[in-house]
Amino acid sequence: MKKAILVVSFGTSYPETREKTIEACEKRVAQEFPDYTVFRAFTSNKIIKKLKTRDNMHINTPSQALNQLKELGYNEVIIQSLHIISGGEFEKITAQVEKFKQDFDSIIVSQPFFDSMSDYEKAIEAIRHQMPTLKEQEALILMGHGSKHHAFSAYACLDHMLLNEPIYLCAVESYPGLDQVIERLQQANIKKAHLMPFMLVAGDHATNDMASDDEDSWKSTLEQAGIQTECHLQGLGENPLIQAQFIDHIHTAIERVKARG
């Protein structure tokens, strides 16, 4: 039986962070599951198009990748999402997979980063592993992507679980917002904030929206509020504990395959 693991992420057009994060996760999966062949797909059509035009690099969508696996004669497929929440991008995967249900003996979509209570607890451990050492009157701000999808509540949940730590989670596109976090920092008399992306890759949002000198970047906004900043451009995919979390989800998916017989 030919078995494959399709690793699906939003993607990035930044080669250096792609190597450190997405490729690092894919290599970890290949090492952990030698009986499976690892393939890649991105959910962002915009990034796929940009890579093709700029670098002549072809990346499959999930549908294209599954067509390829069908043509290559794979029987068992596990799709592992590298997305953080089960939002709109994750739903793209499940919608595309639905069309291939009859084409494989077994096809299972494994869960994204946040799926259970223990995932949140492990995420906090991983943050502690990756974060800089904080001095007195210093805090860490994590930049999450956020979403208009109802799954955005995952960010608020993690932020709430971090209430007793000098760690604040903020979302670009939803709640909690940066203005709210700045109020909390001022109330806590924080003088310096370390900024770090809570995203798989340190790509466009981290480079431009978070760490740039643009007037409306998070770095500039915090400094205008009288809070010193230091930026750390490390995507979650670089973190071995984050990688391990995705590996655990694949093990769970494989158990589901075995249970089905």
Short mmCIF file of C-alpha atoms in Angstrom, two decimals:
data_model
loop_
_atom_site.label_atom_id
_atom_site.label_comp_id
_atom_site.label_asym_id
_atom_site.label_seq_id
_atom_site.Cartn_x
_atom_site.Cartn_y
_atom_site.Cartn_z
CA MET A 1 0.00 0.00 0.00
CA LYS A 2 1.31 3.46 -0.96
CA LYS A 3 0.86 5.99 1.84
CA ALA A 4 1.24 9.76 1.74
CA ILE A 5 1.09 12.69 4.13
CA LEU A 6 0.07 15.94 2.48
CA VAL A 7 1.32 18.89 4.55
CA VAL A 8 -0.83 21.95 3.83
CA SER A 9 -0.07 25.50 4.93
CA PHE A 10 -1.23 28.96 3.91
CA GLY A 11 2.20 29.42 2.36
CA THR A 12 4.68 32.28 2.19
CA SER A 13 6.57 34.14 -0.52
CA TYR A 14 9.56 34.72 1.81
CA PRO A 15 12.16 31.99 0.95
CA GLU A 16 14.19 32.24 4.17
CA THR A 17 11.23 31.86 6.53
CA ARG A 18 9.74 29.14 4.30
CA GLU A 19 12.91 27.09 4.78
CA LYS A 20 13.00 27.67 8.55
CA THR A 21 9.30 26.95 9.13
CA ILE A 22 7.29 25.12 6.47
CA GLU A 23 10.20 23.04 5.17
CA ALA A 24 11.38 22.36 8.73
CA CYS A 25 7.92 21.00 9.62
CA GLU A 26 7.83 18.87 6.45
CA LYS A 27 11.27 17.42 7.19
CA ARG A 28 10.23 16.63 10.76
CA VAL A 29 7.14 14.82 9.43
CA ALA A 30 9.25 12.83 6.93
CA GLN A 31 11.66 11.77 9.70
CA GLU A 32 8.85 10.75 12.05
CA PHE A 33 6.84 8.79 9.46
CA PRO A 34 9.29 6.99 7.13
CA ASP A 35 6.52 4.71 5.80
CA TYR A 36 4.78 7.73 4.28
CA THR A 37 5.86 10.00 1.41
CA VAL A 38 5.49 13.69 2.28
CA PHE A 39 3.96 16.16 -0.20
CA ARG A 40 3.28 19.90 0.01
CA ALA A 41 0.32 22.16 -0.79
CA PHE A 42 -0.58 25.80 -0.06
CA THR A 43 -4.07 27.19 0.42
CA SER A 44 -3.20 30.75 -0.68
CA ASN A 45 -3.78 31.12 -4.42
CA LYS A 46 -2.19 34.57 -4.24
CA ILE A 47 1.09 33.17 -2.89
CA ILE A 48 1.04 30.25 -5.34
CA LYS A 49 0.64 32.71 -8.23
CA LYS A 50 3.37 35.01 -6.90
CA LEU A 51 5.88 32.16 -6.53
CA LYS A 52 5.11 30.94 -10.06
CA THR A 53 5.52 34.43 -11.57
CA ARG A 54 8.52 35.57 -9.52
CA ASP A 55 10.48 32.35 -8.97
CA ASN A 56 9.01 29.92 -11.53
CA MET A 57 8.20 27.71 -8.52
CA HIS A 58 5.11 25.53 -8.79
CA ILE A 59 3.21 24.76 -5.58
CA ASN A 60 0.03 22.68 -5.64
CA THR A 61 -3.30 23.60 -4.13
CA PRO A 62 -4.77 20.77 -2.00
CA SER A 63 -6.95 19.68 -4.96
CA GLN A 64 -4.00 19.60 -7.34
CA ALA A 65 -1.90 17.65 -4.85
CA LEU A 66 -4.68 15.09 -4.32
CA ASN A 67 -5.08 14.68 -8.08
CA GLN A 68 -1.35 14.00 -8.27
CA LEU A 69 -1.51 11.45 -5.45
CA LYS A 70 -4.42 9.71 -7.17
CA GLU A 71 -2.49 9.52 -10.45
CA LEU A 72 0.58 8.18 -8.62
CA GLY A 73 -1.49 5.36 -7.12
CA TYR A 74 -1.48 6.29 -3.45
CA ASN A 75 -4.06 4.42 -1.37
CA GLU A 76 -3.86 6.08 2.05
CA VAL A 77 -3.59 9.85 2.49
CA ILE A 78 -3.38 11.92 5.66
CA ILE A 79 -3.69 15.69 5.24
CA GLN A 80 -1.95 17.65 7.99
CA SER A 81 -2.85 21.31 8.19
CA LEU A 82 -0.19 23.70 9.47
CA HIS A 83 -2.84 26.36 10.04
CA ILE A 84 -3.25 27.73 13.56
CA ILE A 85 -7.06 27.68 13.83
CA SER A 86 -9.88 25.79 12.13
CA GLY A 87 -10.94 28.92 10.24
CA GLY A 88 -11.58 29.78 6.62
CA GLU A 89 -8.25 28.50 5.28
CA PHE A 90 -8.74 25.16 7.05
CA GLU A 91 -12.26 24.94 5.61
CA LYS A 92 -10.73 25.35 2.14
CA ILE A 93 -8.87 22.10 2.78
CA THR A 94 -11.89 20.14 4.01
CA ALA A 95 -14.02 21.38 1.09
CA GLN A 96 -11.42 20.31 -1.47
CA VAL A 97 -10.83 16.94 0.20
CA GLU A 98 -14.55 16.15 0.08
CA LYS A 99 -14.34 15.72 -3.71
CA PHE A 100 -11.72 12.96 -3.36
CA LYS A 101 -13.43 10.76 -0.76
CA GLN A 102 -14.01 7.96 -3.27
CA ASP A 103 -10.55 8.11 -4.85
CA PHE A 104 -8.54 6.60 -1.98
CA ASP A 105 -8.95 3.62 0.34
CA SER A 106 -8.43 6.07 3.22
CA ILE A 107 -8.23 9.86 3.33
CA ILE A 108 -8.26 11.78 6.61
CA VAL A 109 -7.86 15.47 7.40
CA SER A 110 -5.84 15.89 10.59
CA GLN A 111 -6.56 18.87 12.82
CA PRO A 112 -4.80 22.26 12.74
CA PHE A 113 -2.70 23.63 15.59
CA PHE A 114 -5.55 24.36 18.03
CA ASP A 115 -7.90 21.40 18.41
CA SER A 116 -8.12 20.53 22.11
CA MET A 117 -7.49 21.92 25.59
CA SER A 118 -4.11 20.22 25.70
CA ASP A 119 -3.10 22.00 22.48
CA TYR A 120 -3.48 25.34 24.26
CA GLU A 121 -1.43 24.12 27.22
CA LYS A 122 1.29 22.83 24.89
CA ALA A 123 1.23 26.13 22.99
CA ILE A 124 2.01 28.01 26.20
CA GLU A 125 4.96 25.67 26.86
CA ALA A 126 6.18 26.29 23.31
CA ILE A 127 5.89 30.07 23.74
CA ARG A 128 7.95 29.92 26.94
CA HIS A 129 10.56 27.85 25.07
CA GLN A 130 10.82 30.41 22.23
CA MET A 131 10.39 33.74 24.02
CA PRO A 132 13.25 35.98 25.19
CA THR A 133 14.02 36.31 28.90
CA LEU A 134 11.92 39.17 30.24
CA LYS A 135 13.24 41.68 32.74
CA GLU A 136 11.15 43.68 35.17
CA GLN A 137 8.60 45.95 33.44
CA GLU A 138 8.97 44.00 30.19
CA ALA A 139 6.32 41.96 28.37
CA LEU A 140 5.92 39.80 25.29
CA ILE A 141 3.30 40.62 22.64
CA LEU A 142 2.39 37.81 20.27
CA MET A 143 1.02 38.84 16.87
CA GLY A 144 -1.71 36.42 15.80
CA HIS A 145 -3.31 36.70 12.38
CA GLY A 146 -6.89 36.77 13.60
CA SER A 147 -9.92 36.03 11.46
CA LYS A 148 -13.46 37.10 10.67
CA HIS A 149 -14.34 33.40 11.02
CA HIS A 150 -15.90 32.38 14.35
CA ALA A 151 -12.75 30.35 15.10
CA PHE A 152 -11.04 33.68 15.94
CA SER A 153 -12.09 32.94 19.53
CA ALA A 154 -9.03 30.66 19.79
CA TYR A 155 -6.83 33.75 20.06
CA ALA A 156 -8.92 35.24 22.85
CA CYS A 157 -8.89 31.89 24.64
CA LEU A 158 -5.10 31.67 24.57
CA ASP A 159 -4.77 35.30 25.67
CA HIS A 160 -7.07 34.56 28.63
CA MET A 161 -4.99 31.51 29.59
CA LEU A 162 -1.92 33.79 29.67
CA LEU A 163 -3.48 36.29 32.10
CA ASN A 164 -1.04 35.46 34.89
CA GLU A 165 1.99 35.87 32.61
CA PRO A 166 3.54 39.04 31.11
CA ILE A 167 2.47 37.68 27.72
CA TYR A 168 -0.26 39.25 25.60
CA LEU A 169 -1.77 37.83 22.43
CA CYS A 170 -2.98 40.33 19.88
CA ALA A 171 -4.67 39.74 16.50
CA VAL A 172 -4.20 41.64 13.25
CA GLU A 173 -7.72 41.03 11.98
CA SER A 174 -9.86 40.42 15.07
CA TYR A 175 -9.93 40.43 18.89
CA PRO A 176 -7.89 41.17 21.00
CA GLY A 177 -6.74 44.35 19.24
CA LEU A 178 -3.48 46.24 19.73
CA ASP A 179 -5.20 49.29 21.29
CA GLN A 180 -6.71 47.07 23.98
CA VAL A 181 -3.34 45.49 24.71
CA ILE A 182 -1.60 48.87 24.92
CA GLU A 183 -4.11 49.91 27.62
CA ARG A 184 -3.31 46.73 29.55
CA LEU A 185 0.44 47.32 29.17
CA GLN A 186 0.11 50.86 30.51
CA GLN A 187 -1.98 49.66 33.45
CA ALA A 188 0.74 47.09 34.22
CA ASN A 189 3.43 49.82 33.94
CA ILE A 190 5.24 47.94 31.14
CA LYS A 191 8.15 49.97 29.74
CA LYS A 192 9.37 47.58 27.03
CA ALA A 193 7.53 45.12 24.78
CA HIS A 194 9.10 42.26 22.86
CA LEU A 195 7.16 41.55 19.65
CA MET A 196 7.00 38.05 18.16
CA PRO A 197 4.67 36.55 15.54
CA PHE A 198 2.23 33.90 16.68
CA MET A 199 2.08 32.62 13.10
CA LEU A 200 3.62 29.64 11.36
CA VAL A 201 5.95 31.88 9.34
CA ALA A 202 7.56 35.26 9.96
CA GLY A 203 6.33 36.60 6.63
CA ASP A 204 4.60 39.74 5.40
CA HIS A 205 2.59 40.50 8.57
CA ALA A 206 5.59 40.03 10.85
CA THR A 207 8.02 41.92 8.62
CA ASN A 208 5.79 44.84 7.64
CA ASP A 209 2.78 45.11 9.98
CA MET A 210 4.71 44.20 13.12
CA ALA A 211 8.39 45.10 12.85
CA SER A 212 8.74 47.82 10.19
CA ASP A 213 9.26 51.54 10.77
CA ASP A 214 5.99 52.33 8.98
CA GLU A 215 3.88 54.81 10.90
CA ASP A 216 1.07 52.33 11.50
CA SER A 217 3.20 49.26 12.31
CA TRP A 218 2.84 47.67 15.75
CA LYS A 219 6.43 48.68 16.57
CA SER A 220 5.74 52.34 15.72
CA THR A 221 2.34 52.36 17.45
CA LEU A 222 3.82 51.02 20.68
CA GLU A 223 6.71 53.46 20.59
CA GLN A 224 4.28 56.35 20.01
CA ALA A 225 2.53 55.15 23.20
CA GLY A 226 5.83 55.46 25.09
CA ILE A 227 6.67 51.74 25.14
CA GLN A 228 10.11 50.65 23.95
CA THR A 229 10.11 47.71 21.51
CA GLU A 230 12.28 44.83 20.38
CA CYS A 231 11.18 42.57 17.50
CA HIS A 232 11.90 38.85 17.11
CA LEU A 233 11.21 37.55 13.60
CA GLN A 234 10.76 33.86 14.37
CA GLY A 235 7.82 31.91 12.98
CA LEU A 236 6.18 29.20 15.07
CA GLY A 237 7.29 26.60 12.52
CA GLU A 238 10.88 27.07 13.73
CA ASN A 239 9.93 25.93 17.22
CA PRO A 240 10.59 22.19 17.82
CA LEU A 241 7.73 22.03 20.36
CA ILE A 242 5.31 23.45 17.78
CA GLN A 243 6.54 20.91 15.23
CA ALA A 244 5.97 18.17 17.81
CA GLN A 245 2.39 19.32 18.24
CA PHE A 246 1.70 18.78 14.54
CA ILE A 247 3.42 15.39 14.76
CA ASP A 248 1.09 14.43 17.63
CA HIS A 249 -1.91 15.33 15.48
CA ILE A 250 -0.65 13.05 12.69
CA HIS A 251 -0.22 10.18 15.17
CA THR A 252 -3.84 10.75 16.23
CA ALA A 253 -4.94 10.66 12.58
CA ILE A 254 -3.05 7.40 11.99
CA GLU A 255 -4.80 5.87 14.99
CA ARG A 256 -8.11 6.87 13.39
CA VAL A 257 -7.06 5.07 10.20
CA LYS A 258 -6.22 1.92 12.18
CA ALA A 259 -9.51 2.10 14.07
CA ARG A 260 -11.40 2.12 10.79
CA GLY A 261 -9.67 -1.11 9.87
#
